[in-house]
Short mmCIF file of C-alpha atoms in Angstrom, two decimals:
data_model
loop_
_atom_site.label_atom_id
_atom_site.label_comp_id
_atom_site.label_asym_id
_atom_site.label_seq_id
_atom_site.Cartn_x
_atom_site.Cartn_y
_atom_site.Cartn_z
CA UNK A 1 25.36 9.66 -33.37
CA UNK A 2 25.96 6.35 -32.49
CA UNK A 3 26.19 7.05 -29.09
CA UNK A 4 23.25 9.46 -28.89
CA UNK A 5 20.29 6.60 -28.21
CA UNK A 6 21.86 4.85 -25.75
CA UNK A 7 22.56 8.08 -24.03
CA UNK A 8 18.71 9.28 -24.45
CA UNK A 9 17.59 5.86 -23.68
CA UNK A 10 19.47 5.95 -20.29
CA UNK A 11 18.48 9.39 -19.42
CA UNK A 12 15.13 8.32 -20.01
CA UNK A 13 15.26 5.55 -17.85
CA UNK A 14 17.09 6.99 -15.00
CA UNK A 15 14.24 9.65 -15.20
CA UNK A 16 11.35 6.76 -15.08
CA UNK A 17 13.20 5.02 -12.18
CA UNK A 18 13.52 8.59 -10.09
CA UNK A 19 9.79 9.64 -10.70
CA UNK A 20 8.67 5.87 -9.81
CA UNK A 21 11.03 6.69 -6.41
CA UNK A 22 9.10 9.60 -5.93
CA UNK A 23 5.72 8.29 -6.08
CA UNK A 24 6.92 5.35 -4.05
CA UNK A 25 7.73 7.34 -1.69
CA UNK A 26 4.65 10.04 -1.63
CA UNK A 27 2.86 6.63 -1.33
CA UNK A 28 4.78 5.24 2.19
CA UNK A 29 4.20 8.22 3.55
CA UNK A 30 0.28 8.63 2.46
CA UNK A 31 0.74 5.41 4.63
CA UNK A 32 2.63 6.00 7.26
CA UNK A 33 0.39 9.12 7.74
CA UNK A 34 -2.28 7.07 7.42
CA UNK A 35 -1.25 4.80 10.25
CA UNK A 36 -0.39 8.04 12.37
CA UNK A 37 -4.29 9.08 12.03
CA UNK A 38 -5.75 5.94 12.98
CA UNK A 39 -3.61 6.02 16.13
CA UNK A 40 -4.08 9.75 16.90
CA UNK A 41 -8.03 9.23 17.24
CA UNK A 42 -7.25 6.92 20.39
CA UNK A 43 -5.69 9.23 22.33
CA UNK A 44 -8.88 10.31 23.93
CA UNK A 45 -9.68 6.84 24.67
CA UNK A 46 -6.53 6.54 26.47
CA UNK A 47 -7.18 9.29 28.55
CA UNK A 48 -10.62 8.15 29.06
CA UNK A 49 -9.63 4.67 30.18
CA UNK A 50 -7.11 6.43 32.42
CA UNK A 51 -9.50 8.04 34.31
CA UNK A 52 -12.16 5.51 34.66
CA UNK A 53 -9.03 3.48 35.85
CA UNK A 54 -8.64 6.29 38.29
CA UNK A 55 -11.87 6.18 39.61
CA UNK A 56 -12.07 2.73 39.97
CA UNK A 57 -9.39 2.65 41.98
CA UNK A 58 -10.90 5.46 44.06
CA UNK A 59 -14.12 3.48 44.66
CA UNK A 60 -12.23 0.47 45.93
CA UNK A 61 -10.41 2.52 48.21
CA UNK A 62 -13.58 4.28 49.13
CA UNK A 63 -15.23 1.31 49.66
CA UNK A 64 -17.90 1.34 47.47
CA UNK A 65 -16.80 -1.91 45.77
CA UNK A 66 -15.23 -4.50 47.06
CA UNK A 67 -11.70 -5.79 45.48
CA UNK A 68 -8.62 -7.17 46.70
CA UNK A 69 -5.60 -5.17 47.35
CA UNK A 70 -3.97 -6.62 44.52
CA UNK A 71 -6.17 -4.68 41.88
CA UNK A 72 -4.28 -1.57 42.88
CA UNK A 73 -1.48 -3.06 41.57
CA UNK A 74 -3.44 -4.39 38.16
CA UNK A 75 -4.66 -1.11 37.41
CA UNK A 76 -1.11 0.54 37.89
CA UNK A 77 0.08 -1.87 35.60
CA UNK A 78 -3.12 -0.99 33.00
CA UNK A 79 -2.29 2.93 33.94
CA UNK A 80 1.39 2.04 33.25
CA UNK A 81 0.66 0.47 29.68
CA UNK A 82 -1.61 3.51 28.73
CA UNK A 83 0.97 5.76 29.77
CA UNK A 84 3.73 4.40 27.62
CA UNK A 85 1.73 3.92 24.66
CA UNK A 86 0.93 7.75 24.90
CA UNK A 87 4.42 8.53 25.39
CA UNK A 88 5.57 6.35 22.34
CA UNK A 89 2.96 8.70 19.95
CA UNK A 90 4.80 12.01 21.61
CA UNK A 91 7.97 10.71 20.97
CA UNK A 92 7.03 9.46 17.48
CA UNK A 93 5.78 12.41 16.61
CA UNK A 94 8.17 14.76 18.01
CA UNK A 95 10.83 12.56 16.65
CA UNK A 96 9.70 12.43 12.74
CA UNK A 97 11.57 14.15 10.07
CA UNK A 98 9.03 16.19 8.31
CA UNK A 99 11.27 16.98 5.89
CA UNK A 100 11.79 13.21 4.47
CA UNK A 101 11.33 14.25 0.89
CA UNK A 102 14.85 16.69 0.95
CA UNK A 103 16.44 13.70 1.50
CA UNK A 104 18.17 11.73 -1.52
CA UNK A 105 15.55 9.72 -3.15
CA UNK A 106 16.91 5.90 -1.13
CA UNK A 107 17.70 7.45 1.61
CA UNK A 108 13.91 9.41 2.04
CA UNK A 109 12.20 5.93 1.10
CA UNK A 110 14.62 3.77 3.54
CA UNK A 111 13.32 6.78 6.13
CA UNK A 112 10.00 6.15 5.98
CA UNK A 113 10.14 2.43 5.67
CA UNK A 114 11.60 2.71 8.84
CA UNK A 115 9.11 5.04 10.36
CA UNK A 116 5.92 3.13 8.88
CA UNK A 117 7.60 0.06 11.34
CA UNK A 118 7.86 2.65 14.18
CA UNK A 119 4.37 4.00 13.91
CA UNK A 120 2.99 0.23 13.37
CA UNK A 121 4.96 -0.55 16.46
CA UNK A 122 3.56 2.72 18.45
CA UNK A 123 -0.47 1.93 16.94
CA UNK A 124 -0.15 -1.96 18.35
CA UNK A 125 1.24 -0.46 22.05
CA UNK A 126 -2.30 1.71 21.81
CA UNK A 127 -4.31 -1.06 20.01
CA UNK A 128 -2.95 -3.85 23.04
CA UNK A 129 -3.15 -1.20 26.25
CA UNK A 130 -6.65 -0.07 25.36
CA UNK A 131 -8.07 -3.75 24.52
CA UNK A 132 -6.40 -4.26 28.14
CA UNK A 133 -8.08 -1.31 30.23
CA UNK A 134 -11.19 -2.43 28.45
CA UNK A 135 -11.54 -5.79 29.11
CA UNK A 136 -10.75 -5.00 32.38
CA UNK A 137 -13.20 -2.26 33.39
CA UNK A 138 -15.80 -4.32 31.59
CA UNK A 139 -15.09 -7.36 33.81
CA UNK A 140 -14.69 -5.25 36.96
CA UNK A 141 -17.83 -3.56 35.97
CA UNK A 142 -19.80 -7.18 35.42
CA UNK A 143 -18.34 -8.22 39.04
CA UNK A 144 -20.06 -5.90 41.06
CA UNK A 145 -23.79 -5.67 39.12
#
């Protein structure tokens, strides 16, 4: 009898400390998911940008605006950055372990602490590439008014 409250008390407590696991970890990924979404709406912008990057380049070479030669190699660069940033979200994606929560309880949380960096990593690539292509196109665009 004796030993019968310690024994409830730690069952009880190892019970708190696994359902406080759990709901830590429903919680990284609510935000790694989160983080995911945010960066999954700009992949039409970065198709976008690519092509109005595209057809910039096209007018130069048609002549319709006038620009050094070495904007070809600015807008490969942009084209370049856009490029990898989209890659990064395929591989991300194709890459994440749906199945996180099968995982022991550490080992599922550890996962997704280190897949909320990834994603961060992947949405600042986007966030940095687009801000890039835009400011460019807008200052290409204010050149030739």
């Amino acid at each position: 009898m004796k030993y019968l409250i310690p024994v409830l008390a730690f069952i009880l407590l190892h019970g708190c400390t696994s359902s406080a696991n759990k709901e830590n970890g429903e919680e990284l990924f609510k935000t790694v998911m989160h983080i995911h979404d945010e960066a999954m709406a700009q992949m039409g912008e970065i198709q976008l940008l690519k092509k109005q990057l595209s057809d910039y380049s096209a007018k130069v070479l048609d002549g319709e605006v006038e620009a050094g030669q070495e904007v070809f190699k600015t807008i490969g660069q942009l084209q370049s950055k856009l490029e990898q940033a989209d890659d990064m979200m395929m591989d991300w994606m194709h890459n994440f372990d749906t199945k996180w929560n099968e995982k022991a309880e550490q080992e599922g949380i550890a996962y997704l602490k280190q897949e909320e960096k990834r994603i961060r990593e992947v949405k600042k690539a986007m966030d940095e590439s687009i801000a890039a292509a835009q400011q460019f196109l807008q200052d290409s665009n204010q050149d030739h008014e």
